[in-house]
mmCIF file of C-alpha atoms in Angstrom:
data_model
loop_
_atom_site.group_PDB
_atom_site.id
_atom_site.type_symbol
_atom_site.label_atom_id
_atom_site.label_comp_id
_atom_site.label_asym_id
_atom_site.label_seq_id
_atom_site.Cartn_x
_atom_site.Cartn_y
_atom_site.Cartn_z
ATOM 1 C CA MET A 185 16.606 78.519 61.071
ATOM 2 C CA LEU A 186 16.011 81.310 58.493
ATOM 3 C CA ASN A 187 18.537 83.505 60.274
ATOM 4 C CA ASP A 188 21.080 80.691 60.052
ATOM 5 C CA GLY A 189 20.753 80.489 56.302
ATOM 6 C CA GLY A 190 18.102 77.787 56.170
ATOM 7 C CA SER A 191 15.386 77.499 53.582
ATOM 8 C CA ALA A 192 11.649 77.928 54.154
ATOM 9 C CA VAL A 193 11.399 74.118 54.259
ATOM 10 C CA ASP A 194 14.192 73.904 56.872
ATOM 11 C CA ALA A 195 12.338 76.373 59.069
ATOM 12 C CA ALA A 196 9.061 74.520 58.576
ATOM 13 C CA ILE A 197 10.545 71.159 59.518
ATOM 14 C CA ALA A 198 12.253 72.515 62.610
ATOM 15 C CA THR A 199 9.044 74.222 63.695
ATOM 16 C CA LEU A 200 6.922 71.122 63.109
ATOM 17 C CA ILE A 201 9.276 68.983 65.186
ATOM 18 C CA CYS A 202 8.987 71.518 67.976
ATOM 19 C CA GLU A 203 5.192 71.695 67.726
ATOM 20 C CA GLY A 204 5.131 67.936 68.166
ATOM 21 C CA ILE A 205 6.224 68.344 71.812
ATOM 22 C CA ILE A 206 4.413 71.632 72.574
ATOM 23 C CA LEU A 207 1.136 70.425 70.959
ATOM 24 C CA PRO A 208 1.359 66.625 71.211
ATOM 25 C CA HIS A 209 -2.475 66.380 71.154
ATOM 26 C CA SER A 210 -2.512 67.913 67.657
ATOM 27 C CA MET A 211 0.486 66.550 65.828
ATOM 28 C CA GLY A 212 3.734 64.690 66.161
ATOM 29 C CA ILE A 213 6.097 62.126 64.631
ATOM 30 C CA GLY A 214 3.390 59.458 64.842
ATOM 31 C CA GLY A 215 1.146 61.398 62.477
ATOM 32 C CA GLY A 216 1.283 62.734 58.950
ATOM 33 C CA PHE A 217 0.837 65.925 56.935
ATOM 34 C CA PHE A 218 0.146 67.762 53.733
ATOM 35 C CA ALA A 219 2.470 70.502 52.473
ATOM 36 C CA THR A 220 2.286 73.057 49.667
ATOM 37 C CA ILE A 221 5.710 74.443 48.616
ATOM 38 C CA TYR A 222 6.315 77.525 46.464
ATOM 39 C CA THR A 223 9.670 78.407 44.839
ATOM 40 C CA LYS A 224 9.687 82.054 43.800
ATOM 41 C CA SER A 225 12.576 81.856 41.354
ATOM 42 C CA THR A 226 10.778 79.273 39.171
ATOM 43 C CA ARG A 227 7.208 80.102 40.183
ATOM 44 C CA LYS A 228 6.862 76.347 40.743
ATOM 45 C CA ILE A 229 4.277 74.880 43.124
ATOM 46 C CA GLU A 230 4.614 71.384 44.561
ATOM 47 C CA THR A 231 2.481 69.570 47.042
ATOM 48 C CA LEU A 232 3.506 66.677 49.232
ATOM 49 C CA VAL A 233 1.097 64.109 50.669
ATOM 50 C CA ALA A 234 2.696 62.408 53.690
ATOM 51 C CA ARG A 235 -0.396 61.261 55.511
ATOM 52 C CA GLU A 236 -0.723 58.105 57.546
ATOM 53 C CA MET A 237 -1.598 54.833 55.748
ATOM 54 C CA ALA A 238 -3.578 51.867 56.977
ATOM 55 C CA PRO A 239 -1.432 48.864 57.907
ATOM 56 C CA SER A 240 -1.343 45.980 55.376
ATOM 57 C CA ARG A 241 -3.187 43.715 57.876
ATOM 58 C CA SER A 242 -6.058 46.083 58.330
ATOM 59 C CA ARG A 243 -9.571 45.494 56.856
ATOM 60 C CA LYS A 244 -12.086 48.167 56.052
ATOM 61 C CA ASP A 245 -14.714 46.449 58.237
ATOM 62 C CA MET A 246 -12.429 45.785 61.229
ATOM 63 C CA PHE A 247 -14.203 48.423 63.383
ATOM 64 C CA VAL A 248 -17.749 47.825 62.165
ATOM 65 C CA GLY A 249 -20.073 47.612 65.177
ATOM 66 C CA GLU A 250 -17.381 48.900 67.534
ATOM 67 C CA GLN A 251 -17.861 52.138 69.456
ATOM 68 C CA ASN A 252 -14.259 52.219 70.701
ATOM 69 C CA ILE A 253 -11.701 52.828 68.005
ATOM 70 C CA GLN A 254 -8.947 53.991 70.302
ATOM 71 C CA GLY A 255 -5.662 52.305 71.118
ATOM 72 C CA ALA A 256 -2.828 50.713 69.187
ATOM 73 C CA ARG A 257 -5.077 48.594 67.011
ATOM 74 C CA ALA A 258 -6.454 51.818 65.458
ATOM 75 C CA GLY A 259 -3.000 53.183 64.771
ATOM 76 C CA ALA A 260 -1.850 53.870 61.225
ATOM 77 C CA VAL A 261 1.551 53.828 59.602
ATOM 78 C CA PRO A 262 3.066 57.279 60.317
ATOM 79 C CA GLY A 263 4.244 59.487 57.477
ATOM 80 C CA GLU A 264 5.559 62.549 59.364
ATOM 81 C CA ILE A 265 9.288 61.768 59.549
ATOM 82 C CA LEU A 266 9.630 60.369 56.018
ATOM 83 C CA GLY A 267 7.734 63.470 54.780
ATOM 84 C CA TYR A 268 10.260 65.741 56.523
ATOM 85 C CA TRP A 269 13.126 63.664 55.078
ATOM 86 C CA GLU A 270 11.792 63.871 51.519
ATOM 87 C CA MET A 271 11.164 67.599 51.750
ATOM 88 C CA HIS A 272 14.626 68.155 53.164
ATOM 89 C CA LYS A 273 16.340 66.150 50.421
ATOM 90 C CA LYS A 274 14.662 68.360 47.798
ATOM 91 C CA TYR A 275 14.581 71.757 49.469
ATOM 92 C CA GLY A 276 16.774 71.728 52.551
ATOM 93 C CA ARG A 277 19.954 73.793 52.979
ATOM 94 C CA LEU A 278 20.958 73.166 56.565
ATOM 95 C CA PRO A 279 22.160 69.763 57.739
ATOM 96 C CA TRP A 280 19.328 67.475 58.704
ATOM 97 C CA LYS A 281 20.652 67.036 62.210
ATOM 98 C CA VAL A 282 20.579 70.782 62.897
ATOM 99 C CA LEU A 283 16.799 70.930 62.412
ATOM 100 C CA PHE A 284 16.288 68.698 65.463
ATOM 101 C CA GLN A 285 18.614 70.318 67.962
ATOM 102 C CA PRO A 286 16.274 73.004 69.426
ATOM 103 C CA THR A 287 13.556 70.485 70.110
ATOM 104 C CA ILE A 288 15.949 67.892 71.531
ATOM 105 C CA LYS A 289 17.125 70.589 73.918
ATOM 106 C CA LEU A 290 13.535 71.349 74.918
ATOM 107 C CA CYS A 291 12.843 67.667 75.529
ATOM 108 C CA LYS A 292 15.810 67.373 77.847
ATOM 109 C CA GLU A 293 15.540 70.667 79.648
ATOM 110 C CA GLY A 294 11.771 71.004 79.670
ATOM 111 C CA HIS A 295 9.109 73.375 78.441
ATOM 112 C CA TRP A 296 6.125 75.246 79.900
ATOM 113 C CA VAL A 297 2.740 73.548 79.594
ATOM 114 C CA SER A 298 0.408 75.842 77.597
ATOM 115 C CA LYS A 299 -3.263 76.319 78.388
ATOM 116 C CA TYR A 300 -4.096 74.385 75.170
ATOM 117 C CA LEU A 301 -2.089 71.349 76.207
ATOM 118 C CA ALA A 302 -3.405 71.526 79.786
ATOM 119 C CA ALA A 303 -6.990 71.627 78.457
ATOM 120 C CA ALA A 304 -6.313 68.632 76.184
ATOM 121 C CA ILE A 305 -4.858 66.648 79.068
ATOM 122 C CA GLN A 306 -7.845 67.421 81.239
ATOM 123 C CA SER A 307 -10.309 66.501 78.498
ATOM 124 C CA LYS A 308 -8.737 63.044 78.109
ATOM 125 C CA LEU A 309 -7.774 62.461 81.728
ATOM 126 C CA THR A 310 -9.698 59.148 82.082
ATOM 127 C CA GLU A 311 -8.013 57.725 78.984
ATOM 128 C CA ILE A 312 -4.595 58.949 80.167
ATOM 129 C CA ARG A 313 -5.016 57.344 83.609
ATOM 130 C CA ASN A 314 -6.067 54.062 81.984
ATOM 131 C CA GLU A 315 -3.059 53.863 79.646
ATOM 132 C CA PRO A 316 0.423 53.623 81.260
ATOM 133 C CA SER A 317 2.219 54.842 78.166
ATOM 134 C CA LEU A 318 0.215 58.069 78.366
ATOM 135 C CA SER A 319 0.325 58.329 82.170
ATOM 136 C CA GLU A 320 4.087 58.447 82.264
ATOM 137 C CA ILE A 321 4.049 61.446 79.916
ATOM 138 C CA PHE A 322 1.031 63.519 81.001
ATOM 139 C CA LEU A 323 0.838 62.785 84.727
ATOM 140 C CA LYS A 324 3.332 64.060 87.331
ATOM 141 C CA GLU A 325 5.063 61.754 89.778
ATOM 142 C CA ASP A 326 2.242 62.241 92.323
ATOM 143 C CA GLY A 327 -0.292 61.060 89.787
ATOM 144 C CA THR A 328 -1.822 64.471 89.132
ATOM 145 C CA PRO A 329 -2.121 65.866 85.592
ATOM 146 C CA PHE A 330 0.186 68.567 84.288
ATOM 147 C CA VAL A 331 -1.575 71.944 84.295
ATOM 148 C CA GLU A 332 -0.945 75.286 82.645
ATOM 149 C CA GLY A 333 2.350 76.793 83.774
ATOM 150 C CA ASP A 334 3.868 73.429 84.843
ATOM 151 C CA TYR A 335 7.289 72.401 83.533
ATOM 152 C CA MET A 336 7.281 69.208 81.476
ATOM 153 C CA LYS A 337 10.284 67.178 80.266
ATOM 154 C CA ARG A 338 10.192 64.642 77.419
ATOM 155 C CA THR A 339 13.496 62.885 78.021
ATOM 156 C CA GLN A 340 12.651 59.670 76.103
ATOM 157 C CA LEU A 341 11.306 61.564 73.129
ATOM 158 C CA GLY A 342 14.504 63.605 73.094
ATOM 159 C CA ILE A 343 16.510 60.375 72.806
ATOM 160 C CA THR A 344 14.268 59.143 69.966
ATOM 161 C CA LEU A 345 14.630 62.426 68.071
ATOM 162 C CA GLY A 346 18.374 62.323 68.599
ATOM 163 C CA LYS A 347 18.607 58.913 66.882
ATOM 164 C CA ILE A 348 16.485 60.131 63.943
ATOM 165 C CA ALA A 349 18.611 63.263 63.737
ATOM 166 C CA ASP A 350 21.787 61.165 63.620
ATOM 167 C CA ASN A 351 20.616 58.446 61.231
ATOM 168 C CA GLY A 352 17.898 59.931 59.093
ATOM 169 C CA ALA A 353 14.441 58.643 58.306
ATOM 170 C CA GLY A 354 15.785 55.166 57.935
ATOM 171 C CA GLU A 355 16.054 54.989 61.699
ATOM 172 C CA LEU A 356 12.293 54.646 61.752
ATOM 173 C CA TYR A 357 11.427 53.260 58.285
ATOM 174 C CA ASP A 358 14.285 51.043 57.296
ATOM 175 C CA GLY A 359 15.271 48.689 60.078
ATOM 176 C CA GLY A 360 16.681 51.167 62.575
ATOM 177 C CA GLU A 361 16.411 50.750 66.361
ATOM 178 C CA VAL A 362 13.643 53.293 66.687
ATOM 179 C CA GLY A 363 11.523 51.511 64.091
ATOM 180 C CA LYS A 364 12.044 48.096 65.699
ATOM 181 C CA LEU A 365 11.100 49.437 69.163
ATOM 182 C CA PHE A 366 8.088 51.191 67.706
ATOM 183 C CA ILE A 367 6.796 47.971 66.180
ATOM 184 C CA GLU A 368 7.585 46.014 69.339
ATOM 185 C CA ASP A 369 5.680 48.465 71.487
ATOM 186 C CA ILE A 370 2.659 48.909 69.236
ATOM 187 C CA GLN A 371 2.211 45.162 68.709
ATOM 188 C CA LYS A 372 2.575 44.569 72.471
ATOM 189 C CA LEU A 373 -0.414 46.892 72.855
ATOM 190 C CA GLY A 374 -2.499 45.091 70.240
ATOM 191 C CA GLY A 375 -1.505 47.062 67.152
ATOM 192 C CA ILE A 376 -1.075 45.489 63.709
ATOM 193 C CA ILE A 377 1.597 47.691 62.099
ATOM 194 C CA THR A 378 4.624 45.678 60.893
ATOM 195 C CA GLU A 379 8.222 46.500 59.914
ATOM 196 C CA ASP A 380 7.227 45.845 56.329
ATOM 197 C CA ASP A 381 4.517 48.511 56.618
ATOM 198 C CA LEU A 382 7.200 51.012 57.597
ATOM 199 C CA LYS A 383 9.564 49.909 54.828
ATOM 200 C CA ASN A 384 6.787 50.000 52.191
ATOM 201 C CA TYR A 385 5.508 53.425 53.169
ATOM 202 C CA LYS A 386 5.899 56.114 50.442
ATOM 203 C CA VAL A 387 5.058 59.803 50.302
ATOM 204 C CA ARG A 388 3.472 61.286 47.218
ATOM 205 C CA TRP A 389 4.742 64.354 45.378
ATOM 206 C CA GLU A 390 2.382 66.305 43.134
ATOM 207 C CA ASP A 391 3.523 69.081 40.784
ATOM 208 C CA THR A 392 0.572 69.187 38.443
ATOM 209 C CA ASN A 393 -2.319 67.732 40.412
ATOM 210 C CA HIS A 394 -2.587 70.432 43.037
ATOM 211 C CA ILE A 395 -5.728 72.610 43.278
ATOM 212 C CA ILE A 396 -5.815 76.097 41.841
ATOM 213 C CA ALA A 397 -8.514 78.629 42.493
ATOM 214 C CA ASN A 398 -8.812 82.288 41.482
ATOM 215 C CA VAL A 399 -10.204 84.236 44.424
ATOM 216 C CA THR A 400 -11.394 87.746 45.163
ATOM 217 C CA GLY A 401 -8.786 90.463 44.936
ATOM 218 C CA GLY A 402 -6.889 88.997 42.010
ATOM 219 C CA TYR A 403 -5.161 86.315 44.157
ATOM 220 C CA THR A 404 -4.583 82.695 43.194
ATOM 221 C CA LEU A 405 -4.959 79.905 45.736
ATOM 222 C CA TYR A 406 -2.750 76.812 45.445
ATOM 223 C CA THR A 407 -3.561 73.985 47.762
ATOM 224 C CA THR A 408 -3.308 70.253 48.245
ATOM 225 C CA PRO A 409 -5.253 67.516 46.417
ATOM 226 C CA LEU A 410 -7.297 64.703 47.956
ATOM 227 C CA PRO A 411 -7.319 63.237 50.522
ATOM 228 C CA SER A 412 -6.813 66.759 52.009
ATOM 229 C CA SER A 413 -9.630 69.352 52.207
ATOM 230 C CA GLY A 414 -7.922 71.692 49.746
ATOM 231 C CA ALA A 415 -10.923 71.552 47.459
ATOM 232 C CA VAL A 416 -13.173 72.586 50.352
ATOM 233 C CA LEU A 417 -11.069 75.683 50.935
ATOM 234 C CA ALA A 418 -11.138 76.599 47.237
ATOM 235 C CA PHE A 419 -14.932 76.093 47.221
ATOM 236 C CA MET A 420 -15.421 78.425 50.221
ATOM 237 C CA LEU A 421 -13.366 81.170 48.600
ATOM 238 C CA ASN A 422 -15.197 80.808 45.294
ATOM 239 C CA VAL A 423 -18.612 80.954 46.957
ATOM 240 C CA LEU A 424 -17.630 84.065 48.880
ATOM 241 C CA THR A 425 -16.489 85.890 45.740
ATOM 242 C CA ASP A 426 -18.214 89.263 45.672
ATOM 243 C CA SER A 427 -20.037 88.447 48.938
ATOM 244 C CA HIS A 428 -18.542 91.352 50.901
ATOM 245 C CA THR A 429 -20.871 93.971 52.341
ATOM 246 C CA ASP A 430 -20.459 96.778 54.814
ATOM 247 C CA ASN A 431 -23.348 95.284 56.757
ATOM 248 C CA GLU A 432 -21.408 93.149 59.231
ATOM 249 C CA GLU A 433 -24.352 90.968 60.278
ATOM 250 C CA ILE A 434 -25.196 90.083 56.649
ATOM 251 C CA TYR A 435 -21.543 89.439 55.820
ATOM 252 C CA TRP A 436 -21.066 86.956 58.633
ATOM 253 C CA GLN A 437 -24.336 85.315 57.818
ATOM 254 C CA ARG A 438 -22.980 84.657 54.328
ATOM 255 C CA VAL A 439 -19.675 83.417 55.688
ATOM 256 C CA VAL A 440 -21.245 81.017 58.134
ATOM 257 C CA GLU A 441 -23.691 79.606 55.590
ATOM 258 C CA THR A 442 -20.814 79.150 53.150
ATOM 259 C CA PHE A 443 -18.902 77.203 55.771
ATOM 260 C CA LYS A 444 -21.943 75.028 56.386
ATOM 261 C CA HIS A 445 -22.271 74.113 52.756
ATOM 262 C CA ALA A 446 -18.524 73.516 52.512
ATOM 263 C CA TYR A 447 -18.366 71.177 55.482
ATOM 264 C CA GLY A 448 -21.530 69.476 54.331
ATOM 265 C CA GLN A 449 -19.811 68.672 51.038
ATOM 266 C CA ARG A 450 -16.684 67.619 52.906
ATOM 267 C CA THR A 451 -18.493 64.688 54.455
ATOM 268 C CA ASN A 452 -18.719 63.128 50.973
ATOM 269 C CA LEU A 453 -14.950 63.282 50.323
ATOM 270 C CA GLY A 454 -12.380 60.597 51.089
ATOM 271 C CA ASP A 455 -9.338 58.822 49.682
ATOM 272 C CA MET A 456 -10.179 57.441 46.287
ATOM 273 C CA GLU A 457 -7.071 55.257 46.267
ATOM 274 C CA ASN A 458 -8.201 53.394 49.364
ATOM 275 C CA GLU A 459 -11.984 53.713 49.191
ATOM 276 C CA PRO A 460 -12.891 52.237 45.754
ATOM 277 C CA ASP A 461 -16.557 51.731 46.762
ATOM 278 C CA LEU A 462 -16.950 55.464 47.252
ATOM 279 C CA LYS A 463 -14.899 56.522 44.240
ATOM 280 C CA GLN A 464 -17.788 57.797 42.154
ATOM 281 C CA THR A 465 -19.259 59.859 44.972
ATOM 282 C CA ILE A 466 -15.860 61.246 45.898
ATOM 283 C CA GLU A 467 -15.048 62.170 42.274
ATOM 284 C CA GLU A 468 -18.396 63.876 41.771
ATOM 285 C CA THR A 469 -18.057 65.864 45.020
ATOM 286 C CA PHE A 470 -14.499 66.847 44.190
ATOM 287 C CA SER A 471 -15.420 68.009 40.722
ATOM 288 C CA ASN A 472 -18.282 70.087 42.130
ATOM 289 C CA LEU A 473 -16.085 71.713 44.755
ATOM 290 C CA ILE A 474 -13.559 73.013 42.219
ATOM 291 C CA SER A 475 -16.294 74.111 39.778
ATOM 292 C CA GLN A 476 -17.139 77.793 39.584
ATOM 293 C CA GLU A 477 -20.615 76.853 38.242
ATOM 294 C CA PHE A 478 -21.289 74.748 41.398
ATOM 295 C CA ALA A 479 -20.091 77.619 43.616
ATOM 296 C CA ASP A 480 -22.481 79.931 41.748
ATOM 297 C CA HIS A 481 -25.319 77.468 42.346
ATOM 298 C CA ILE A 482 -24.562 77.201 46.089
ATOM 299 C CA ARG A 483 -24.568 80.958 46.344
ATOM 300 C CA THR A 484 -28.271 80.898 45.282
ATOM 301 C CA LEU A 485 -28.983 78.684 48.288
ATOM 302 C CA ILE A 486 -27.580 81.212 50.741
ATOM 303 C CA PHE A 487 -29.997 83.778 52.121
ATOM 304 C CA ASP A 488 -29.259 86.923 54.141
ATOM 305 C CA ASN A 489 -32.236 86.465 56.432
ATOM 306 C CA LYS A 490 -32.624 82.780 57.158
ATOM 307 C CA THR A 491 -30.808 79.529 57.780
ATOM 308 C CA PHE A 492 -31.854 75.818 57.843
ATOM 309 C CA ASN A 493 -31.776 73.295 60.658
ATOM 310 C CA TYR A 494 -31.539 70.074 58.642
ATOM 311 C CA TYR A 495 -28.145 68.950 57.476
ATOM 312 C CA GLU A 496 -29.359 67.528 54.138
ATOM 313 C CA TYR A 497 -29.884 71.085 52.902
ATOM 314 C CA TYR A 498 -26.121 71.544 53.120
ATOM 315 C CA GLY A 499 -25.357 68.270 51.344
ATOM 316 C CA ALA A 500 -24.005 66.529 54.442
ATOM 317 C CA ASN A 501 -23.599 62.834 55.015
ATOM 318 C CA PHE A 502 -22.824 62.061 58.657
ATOM 319 C CA THR A 503 -21.958 58.394 58.295
ATOM 320 C CA HIS A 504 -18.279 59.260 58.709
ATOM 321 C CA VAL A 505 -16.653 60.144 62.051
ATOM 322 C CA GLU A 506 -14.776 63.467 62.066
ATOM 323 C CA ASP A 507 -11.113 63.494 63.043
ATOM 324 C CA HIS A 508 -9.567 65.812 65.636
ATOM 325 C CA GLY A 509 -6.123 67.059 66.365
ATOM 326 C CA THR A 510 -4.474 69.224 63.694
ATOM 327 C CA ALA A 511 -1.831 71.971 63.534
ATOM 328 C CA ASN A 512 -1.244 74.425 60.706
ATOM 329 C CA MET A 513 1.718 76.589 59.940
ATOM 330 C CA ALA A 514 3.231 78.729 57.193
ATOM 331 C CA VAL A 515 6.777 80.023 56.504
ATOM 332 C CA LEU A 516 7.696 82.813 54.127
ATOM 333 C CA ALA A 517 11.478 83.208 53.527
ATOM 334 C CA ALA A 518 13.209 86.479 52.637
ATOM 335 C CA ASN A 519 13.802 85.241 49.054
ATOM 336 C CA GLY A 520 10.052 84.772 48.547
ATOM 337 C CA ASP A 521 9.997 81.002 48.842
ATOM 338 C CA ALA A 522 7.087 79.727 50.964
ATOM 339 C CA ILE A 523 5.589 76.605 52.501
ATOM 340 C CA THR A 524 2.325 75.814 54.225
ATOM 341 C CA VAL A 525 1.810 72.620 56.204
ATOM 342 C CA THR A 526 -1.193 70.936 57.857
ATOM 343 C CA SER A 527 -0.085 68.156 60.213
ATOM 344 C CA THR A 528 -2.282 65.864 62.221
ATOM 345 C CA ILE A 529 -2.490 62.867 64.473
ATOM 346 C CA ASN A 530 -6.262 62.515 63.810
ATOM 347 C CA ASN A 531 -7.962 61.373 67.024
#
């Protein structure tokens, strides 16, 4: 895409669409993402929050007491395609349709199954066998799972992407055939997403609320605000300031302990807009994570010769279930423009 005159954002969108079929266990058009965009000519940083949102009919206690939170009922309103659309309107150079063509071709002609996808299929084989909509994708005609080196086609996904390429994001979000079929399928499987949920979904641009951290070496980190973990990344880099040593064992001890403190703090974060009961805790944790004074304090809790086997020492609260399935990418264009994206389908 860059060689064809596209922008960094064009290249990122095309790559993300492709990753959605190569790494479907990590990301895809049913998920959402965070993006940080840098324009060199203006030195401007913008972040985009295009994460999934809970359906309007959901309740915060709807899964209380339930061990199984899989299936269509646990599905959220996807933000991926509308996020691509909004980024392209602002920063794209190539036609929208062009960004989809390489992946549509892969869907129709097929692609090799990587060891990562093969391992993901194997790890969820029971769930795949029990769900026909997954079986028809990840099991071969003889009922055996795809393995590394097999050739996989995604014909139906190619058709779906073709319609979105032709008609824009409205094909999914504003009454298009893809959106109607999506709602029909997910409700048939017990989901609660509605057409109004799709129509009411909005991405969020931030040009002043992103996180900035000065890190070792004279570099400046720009990253995404809540509900992302951008503050966690800034915290880790701030704690590790001046922590380098030629003693490799001590250096990695400091790194690992820093990560443990960071991910302990991460368990106290969330989405303030949708978790009002936790707003005070989230605000306090967020303020701490971007504070140099707090980073200095945590550094005093890290020792070169010992660690701790109780999670409270690291500030962790394990009442929240961790999510899984994420892909990260970065594009740097020849003109100095850049974009980083973290995209996910959660579990």
